[in-house]
mmCIF file of C-alpha atoms in Angstrom:
data_model
loop_
_atom_site.group_PDB
_atom_site.id
_atom_site.type_symbol
_atom_site.label_atom_id
_atom_site.label_comp_id
_atom_site.label_asym_id
_atom_site.label_seq_id
_atom_site.Cartn_x
_atom_site.Cartn_y
_atom_site.Cartn_z
ATOM 1 C CA ASN A 8 -54.676 56.480 79.302
ATOM 2 C CA ALA A 9 -55.415 53.047 80.708
ATOM 3 C CA GLY A 10 -52.586 50.616 81.083
ATOM 4 C CA VAL A 11 -52.585 46.967 80.140
ATOM 5 C CA MET A 12 -55.801 45.432 81.404
ATOM 6 C CA GLN A 13 -56.043 41.799 82.347
ATOM 7 C CA ASN A 14 -59.113 39.934 83.480
ATOM 8 C CA PRO A 15 -60.077 38.208 85.499
ATOM 9 C CA ARG A 16 -57.620 39.078 88.252
ATOM 10 C CA HIS A 17 -58.279 35.776 89.980
ATOM 11 C CA LEU A 18 -59.554 32.584 88.389
ATOM 12 C CA VAL A 19 -60.311 29.269 90.053
ATOM 13 C CA ARG A 20 -60.761 26.183 87.931
ATOM 14 C CA ARG A 21 -61.213 22.512 88.715
ATOM 15 C CA ARG A 22 -58.856 20.016 87.139
ATOM 16 C CA GLY A 23 -59.938 19.241 83.596
ATOM 17 C CA GLN A 24 -61.742 22.546 83.007
ATOM 18 C CA GLU A 25 -60.707 25.262 80.591
ATOM 19 C CA ALA A 26 -59.208 28.585 81.591
ATOM 20 C CA ARG A 27 -59.467 31.705 79.443
ATOM 21 C CA LEU A 28 -57.330 34.694 80.313
ATOM 22 C CA ARG A 29 -57.855 38.032 78.603
ATOM 23 C CA CYS A 30 -55.487 40.880 77.937
ATOM 24 C CA SER A 31 -56.290 44.284 76.477
ATOM 25 C CA PRO A 32 -53.076 46.066 75.487
ATOM 26 C CA MET A 33 -52.426 49.751 75.982
ATOM 27 C CA LYS A 34 -54.006 52.029 73.418
ATOM 28 C CA GLY A 35 -51.925 52.107 70.280
ATOM 29 C CA HIS A 36 -50.023 48.932 71.117
ATOM 30 C CA SER A 37 -50.262 46.088 68.638
ATOM 31 C CA HIS A 38 -47.692 43.746 70.187
ATOM 32 C CA VAL A 39 -48.638 41.458 73.061
ATOM 33 C CA TYR A 40 -46.531 39.116 75.178
ATOM 34 C CA TRP A 41 -47.634 36.500 77.696
ATOM 35 C CA TYR A 42 -45.537 35.395 80.658
ATOM 36 C CA ARG A 43 -46.083 32.851 83.400
ATOM 37 C CA GLN A 44 -44.789 33.125 86.942
ATOM 38 C CA LEU A 45 -44.803 30.086 89.149
ATOM 39 C CA PRO A 46 -44.694 30.638 92.924
ATOM 40 C CA GLU A 47 -41.324 31.911 94.122
ATOM 41 C CA GLU A 48 -39.922 32.046 90.590
ATOM 42 C CA GLY A 49 -39.224 34.681 87.954
ATOM 43 C CA LEU A 50 -41.377 35.305 84.915
ATOM 44 C CA LYS A 51 -41.045 32.922 81.975
ATOM 45 C CA PHE A 52 -41.770 34.047 78.452
ATOM 46 C CA MET A 53 -44.538 32.095 76.760
ATOM 47 C CA VAL A 54 -45.649 33.720 73.532
ATOM 48 C CA TYR A 55 -45.410 36.898 71.475
ATOM 49 C CA LEU A 56 -48.260 37.967 69.221
ATOM 50 C CA GLN A 57 -48.946 40.764 66.841
ATOM 51 C CA LYS A 58 -52.436 41.433 65.559
ATOM 52 C CA GLU A 59 -53.792 38.152 64.143
ATOM 53 C CA ASN A 60 -50.324 36.560 64.104
ATOM 54 C CA ILE A 61 -48.243 34.470 66.462
ATOM 55 C CA ILE A 62 -44.687 35.676 66.069
ATOM 56 C CA ASP A 63 -42.863 33.599 68.670
ATOM 57 C CA GLU A 64 -44.344 30.771 70.720
ATOM 58 C CA SER A 65 -41.078 29.223 71.810
ATOM 59 C CA GLY A 66 -42.085 29.357 75.481
ATOM 60 C CA MET A 67 -45.512 27.788 75.112
ATOM 61 C CA PRO A 68 -46.087 24.266 76.377
ATOM 62 C CA LYS A 69 -46.654 21.943 73.431
ATOM 63 C CA GLU A 70 -50.080 20.791 74.550
ATOM 64 C CA ARG A 71 -53.214 22.353 76.046
ATOM 65 C CA PHE A 72 -52.012 25.954 75.717
ATOM 66 C CA SER A 73 -52.950 28.328 72.919
ATOM 67 C CA ALA A 74 -52.999 32.067 72.367
ATOM 68 C CA GLU A 75 -54.631 34.433 69.956
ATOM 69 C CA PHE A 76 -54.794 38.158 69.307
ATOM 70 C CA PRO A 77 -57.680 38.824 66.936
ATOM 71 C CA LYS A 78 -58.096 41.889 64.806
ATOM 72 C CA GLU A 79 -60.772 43.116 67.174
ATOM 73 C CA GLY A 80 -60.830 42.489 70.894
ATOM 74 C CA PRO A 81 -58.370 41.374 73.524
ATOM 75 C CA SER A 82 -55.661 38.770 73.357
ATOM 76 C CA ILE A 83 -56.711 35.441 74.822
ATOM 77 C CA LEU A 84 -54.531 32.835 76.517
ATOM 78 C CA ARG A 85 -56.409 29.573 76.632
ATOM 79 C CA ILE A 86 -55.511 26.576 78.767
ATOM 80 C CA GLN A 87 -57.460 23.413 78.143
ATOM 81 C CA GLN A 88 -57.892 20.588 80.653
ATOM 82 C CA VAL A 89 -56.080 22.434 83.394
ATOM 83 C CA VAL A 90 -53.915 20.559 85.889
ATOM 84 C CA ARG A 91 -52.630 21.626 89.302
ATOM 85 C CA GLY A 92 -49.255 22.506 87.822
ATOM 86 C CA ASP A 93 -50.905 25.252 85.761
ATOM 87 C CA SER A 94 -51.559 27.211 88.945
ATOM 88 C CA ALA A 95 -49.542 30.403 88.508
ATOM 89 C CA ALA A 96 -49.737 34.099 87.822
ATOM 90 C CA TYR A 97 -50.064 34.895 84.130
ATOM 91 C CA PHE A 98 -48.905 38.312 83.014
ATOM 92 C CA CYS A 99 -49.525 40.065 79.763
ATOM 93 C CA ALA A 100 -47.380 42.885 78.405
ATOM 94 C CA SER A 101 -47.757 45.148 75.404
ATOM 95 C CA SER A 102 -45.516 47.381 73.349
ATOM 96 C CA PRO A 103 -46.130 49.795 70.486
ATOM 97 C CA ARG A 104 -43.566 48.168 68.208
ATOM 98 C CA GLN A 105 -41.070 45.353 68.101
ATOM 99 C CA GLY A 106 -37.332 45.573 68.442
ATOM 100 C CA ARG A 107 -34.575 45.902 70.962
ATOM 101 C CA HIS A 108 -35.116 49.526 71.913
ATOM 102 C CA THR A 109 -38.691 49.022 73.047
ATOM 103 C CA GLU A 110 -39.953 48.741 76.577
ATOM 104 C CA ALA A 111 -42.982 46.618 77.343
ATOM 105 C CA PHE A 112 -45.681 47.517 79.852
ATOM 106 C CA PHE A 113 -47.197 44.820 82.012
ATOM 107 C CA GLY A 114 -50.678 44.241 83.334
ATOM 108 C CA GLN A 115 -51.466 43.246 86.906
ATOM 109 C CA GLY A 116 -51.784 39.597 86.020
ATOM 110 C CA THR A 117 -54.319 36.829 86.359
ATOM 111 C CA ARG A 118 -53.801 34.425 89.209
ATOM 112 C CA LEU A 119 -54.989 30.998 88.215
ATOM 113 C CA THR A 120 -55.661 28.433 90.896
ATOM 114 C CA VAL A 121 -56.461 24.879 89.885
ATOM 115 C CA VAL A 122 -58.226 22.856 92.560
ATOM 116 C CA ASP B 13 -31.705 31.568 78.983
ATOM 117 C CA ALA B 14 -31.747 34.328 81.586
ATOM 118 C CA LYS B 15 -28.288 35.556 80.534
ATOM 119 C CA THR B 16 -27.935 37.633 83.716
ATOM 120 C CA THR B 17 -26.662 37.055 87.238
ATOM 121 C CA GLN B 18 -27.832 39.071 90.228
ATOM 122 C CA PRO B 19 -27.397 38.731 93.987
ATOM 123 C CA PRO B 20 -30.514 37.154 95.466
ATOM 124 C CA SER B 21 -31.087 39.816 98.094
ATOM 125 C CA MET B 22 -29.899 43.187 99.351
ATOM 126 C CA ASP B 23 -30.776 45.643 102.091
ATOM 127 C CA CYS B 24 -30.608 49.401 101.883
ATOM 128 C CA ALA B 25 -31.256 52.096 104.477
ATOM 129 C CA GLU B 26 -34.069 54.487 103.698
ATOM 130 C CA GLY B 27 -32.775 57.689 102.107
ATOM 131 C CA ARG B 28 -29.547 56.102 100.961
ATOM 132 C CA ALA B 29 -28.624 55.137 97.438
ATOM 133 C CA ALA B 30 -29.373 51.557 96.476
ATOM 134 C CA ASN B 31 -26.853 50.074 94.041
ATOM 135 C CA LEU B 32 -28.013 46.861 92.417
ATOM 136 C CA PRO B 33 -25.388 44.976 90.385
ATOM 137 C CA CYS B 34 -25.936 42.705 87.427
ATOM 138 C CA ASN B 35 -23.563 40.547 85.404
ATOM 139 C CA HIS B 36 -24.303 39.854 81.758
ATOM 140 C CA SER B 37 -20.969 38.637 80.473
ATOM 141 C CA THR B 38 -22.408 36.944 77.364
ATOM 142 C CA ILE B 39 -24.281 39.995 76.124
ATOM 143 C CA SER B 40 -23.901 40.626 72.413
ATOM 144 C CA GLY B 41 -23.208 43.946 70.802
ATOM 145 C CA ASN B 42 -26.759 44.920 69.920
ATOM 146 C CA GLU B 43 -28.585 43.631 72.989
ATOM 147 C CA TYR B 44 -30.055 46.142 75.406
ATOM 148 C CA VAL B 45 -30.042 45.844 79.182
ATOM 149 C CA TYR B 46 -33.426 46.426 80.809
ATOM 150 C CA TRP B 47 -34.419 46.797 84.443
ATOM 151 C CA TYR B 48 -37.858 46.030 85.777
ATOM 152 C CA ARG B 49 -39.134 45.660 89.303
ATOM 153 C CA GLN B 50 -41.993 43.692 90.785
ATOM 154 C CA ILE B 51 -43.621 44.898 93.951
ATOM 155 C CA HIS B 52 -45.347 42.205 95.948
ATOM 156 C CA SER B 53 -46.499 40.044 93.016
ATOM 157 C CA GLN B 54 -47.906 42.965 91.035
ATOM 158 C CA GLY B 55 -47.131 43.251 87.348
ATOM 159 C CA PRO B 56 -43.511 44.118 86.582
ATOM 160 C CA GLN B 57 -42.836 47.833 86.295
ATOM 161 C CA TYR B 58 -40.427 49.217 83.740
ATOM 162 C CA ILE B 59 -37.567 51.233 85.251
ATOM 163 C CA ILE B 60 -34.911 51.966 82.657
ATOM 164 C CA HIS B 61 -32.914 50.485 79.796
ATOM 165 C CA GLY B 62 -29.679 51.147 77.946
ATOM 166 C CA LEU B 63 -27.263 49.884 75.327
ATOM 167 C CA LYS B 64 -23.806 51.177 76.187
ATOM 168 C CA ASN B 65 -24.141 54.704 77.502
ATOM 169 C CA ASN B 66 -25.178 55.535 81.031
ATOM 170 C CA GLU B 67 -28.825 56.442 81.311
ATOM 171 C CA THR B 68 -30.849 58.422 83.834
ATOM 172 C CA ASN B 69 -34.531 59.049 84.249
ATOM 173 C CA GLU B 70 -36.845 60.158 87.023
ATOM 174 C CA MET B 71 -36.717 56.765 88.693
ATOM 175 C CA ALA B 72 -33.118 55.637 88.481
ATOM 176 C CA SER B 73 -29.725 55.679 86.822
ATOM 177 C CA LEU B 74 -28.166 52.860 84.840
ATOM 178 C CA ILE B 75 -24.411 52.521 84.690
ATOM 179 C CA ILE B 76 -23.075 50.094 82.077
ATOM 180 C CA THR B 77 -19.399 49.147 82.098
ATOM 181 C CA GLU B 78 -17.341 49.890 79.045
ATOM 182 C CA ASP B 79 -17.059 46.209 78.109
ATOM 183 C CA ARG B 80 -20.843 45.909 78.678
ATOM 184 C CA LYS B 81 -20.392 42.758 80.756
ATOM 185 C CA SER B 82 -22.016 44.232 83.824
ATOM 186 C CA SER B 83 -24.236 47.082 84.913
ATOM 187 C CA THR B 84 -25.532 48.751 88.051
ATOM 188 C CA LEU B 85 -28.959 50.154 88.721
ATOM 189 C CA ILE B 86 -28.890 53.073 91.114
ATOM 190 C CA LEU B 87 -31.889 54.285 93.064
ATOM 191 C CA PRO B 88 -30.518 57.583 94.368
ATOM 192 C CA HIS B 89 -32.676 57.963 97.480
ATOM 193 C CA ALA B 90 -34.372 54.709 98.379
ATOM 194 C CA THR B 91 -37.777 54.818 100.037
ATOM 195 C CA LEU B 92 -39.804 52.075 101.685
ATOM 196 C CA ARG B 93 -41.922 51.871 98.529
ATOM 197 C CA ASP B 94 -38.847 50.782 96.592
ATOM 198 C CA THR B 95 -38.889 47.431 98.384
ATOM 199 C CA ALA B 96 -39.351 44.987 95.516
ATOM 200 C CA VAL B 97 -37.706 42.324 93.402
ATOM 201 C CA TYR B 98 -35.502 43.952 90.761
ATOM 202 C CA TYR B 99 -34.888 42.152 87.496
ATOM 203 C CA CYS B 100 -31.973 42.823 85.200
ATOM 204 C CA ILE B 101 -32.844 41.567 81.732
ATOM 205 C CA VAL B 102 -31.090 41.164 78.433
ATOM 206 C CA GLN B 103 -33.528 40.975 75.567
ATOM 207 C CA GLY B 104 -33.815 37.897 73.424
ATOM 208 C CA ASN B 105 -32.175 37.548 70.060
ATOM 209 C CA THR B 106 -35.123 38.954 68.188
ATOM 210 C CA GLY B 107 -35.701 41.712 70.687
ATOM 211 C CA ASN B 108 -39.235 40.514 71.208
ATOM 212 C CA GLN B 109 -39.106 38.803 74.555
ATOM 213 C CA PHE B 110 -37.505 39.288 77.942
ATOM 214 C CA TYR B 111 -35.698 36.553 79.822
ATOM 215 C CA PHE B 112 -36.293 37.140 83.512
ATOM 216 C CA GLY B 113 -33.909 35.594 86.014
ATOM 217 C CA THR B 114 -34.654 35.322 89.717
ATOM 218 C CA GLY B 115 -33.800 38.960 90.376
ATOM 219 C CA THR B 116 -32.608 40.754 93.495
ATOM 220 C CA SER B 117 -34.989 41.159 96.391
ATOM 221 C CA LEU B 118 -34.308 44.658 97.707
ATOM 222 C CA THR B 119 -35.495 45.526 101.186
ATOM 223 C CA VAL B 120 -35.417 49.173 102.183
ATOM 224 C CA ILE B 121 -35.021 49.461 105.927
ATOM 225 C CA PRO B 122 -36.437 52.416 107.900
#
């Protein structure tokens, strides 16, 4: 029973390039959450998706960032025209349902470095 | 938005109980308290959660005060592998996202 799988684990991009981060939720989980962790800080919520739908994107930067969770395949967090300030660890979590009485399980993260 | 307050760091002797406090004075009646930990920049690991009753599982116990304004996570016999940053979290209004604060950095000392 594999956990939440994120790839790549490490990603290096030059300023102006695009970064694509992938997240495969746990089997049976249809809810996906993305978080960003800047160095020496806590995790910040970015976006919550359910299959083919964005439910809550209140934590997403207004520009350059987008997320999707297609019917088939992993969830993708896409960052266009990356800048140095995008360097961070990006974590994905999944849960089997929504609601207050539901724990989420996290992947090991993708560490993005923008050079 | 974090809604919780935790001490930035704590030490605990190996084999002793580690008691990690958390204040969440603005918690509303239907919001759960969750605890996660993050070991050395790995993905956060779920520990336990509760609403108003005390909870216990194989990892820890969660004690929530009667007024629900604070809680304590108890690791009954701390080991060196419990050294981590511990996050006390109150779920968002829709229950769909977690607001992480800066957590408590617990160091278990041999």
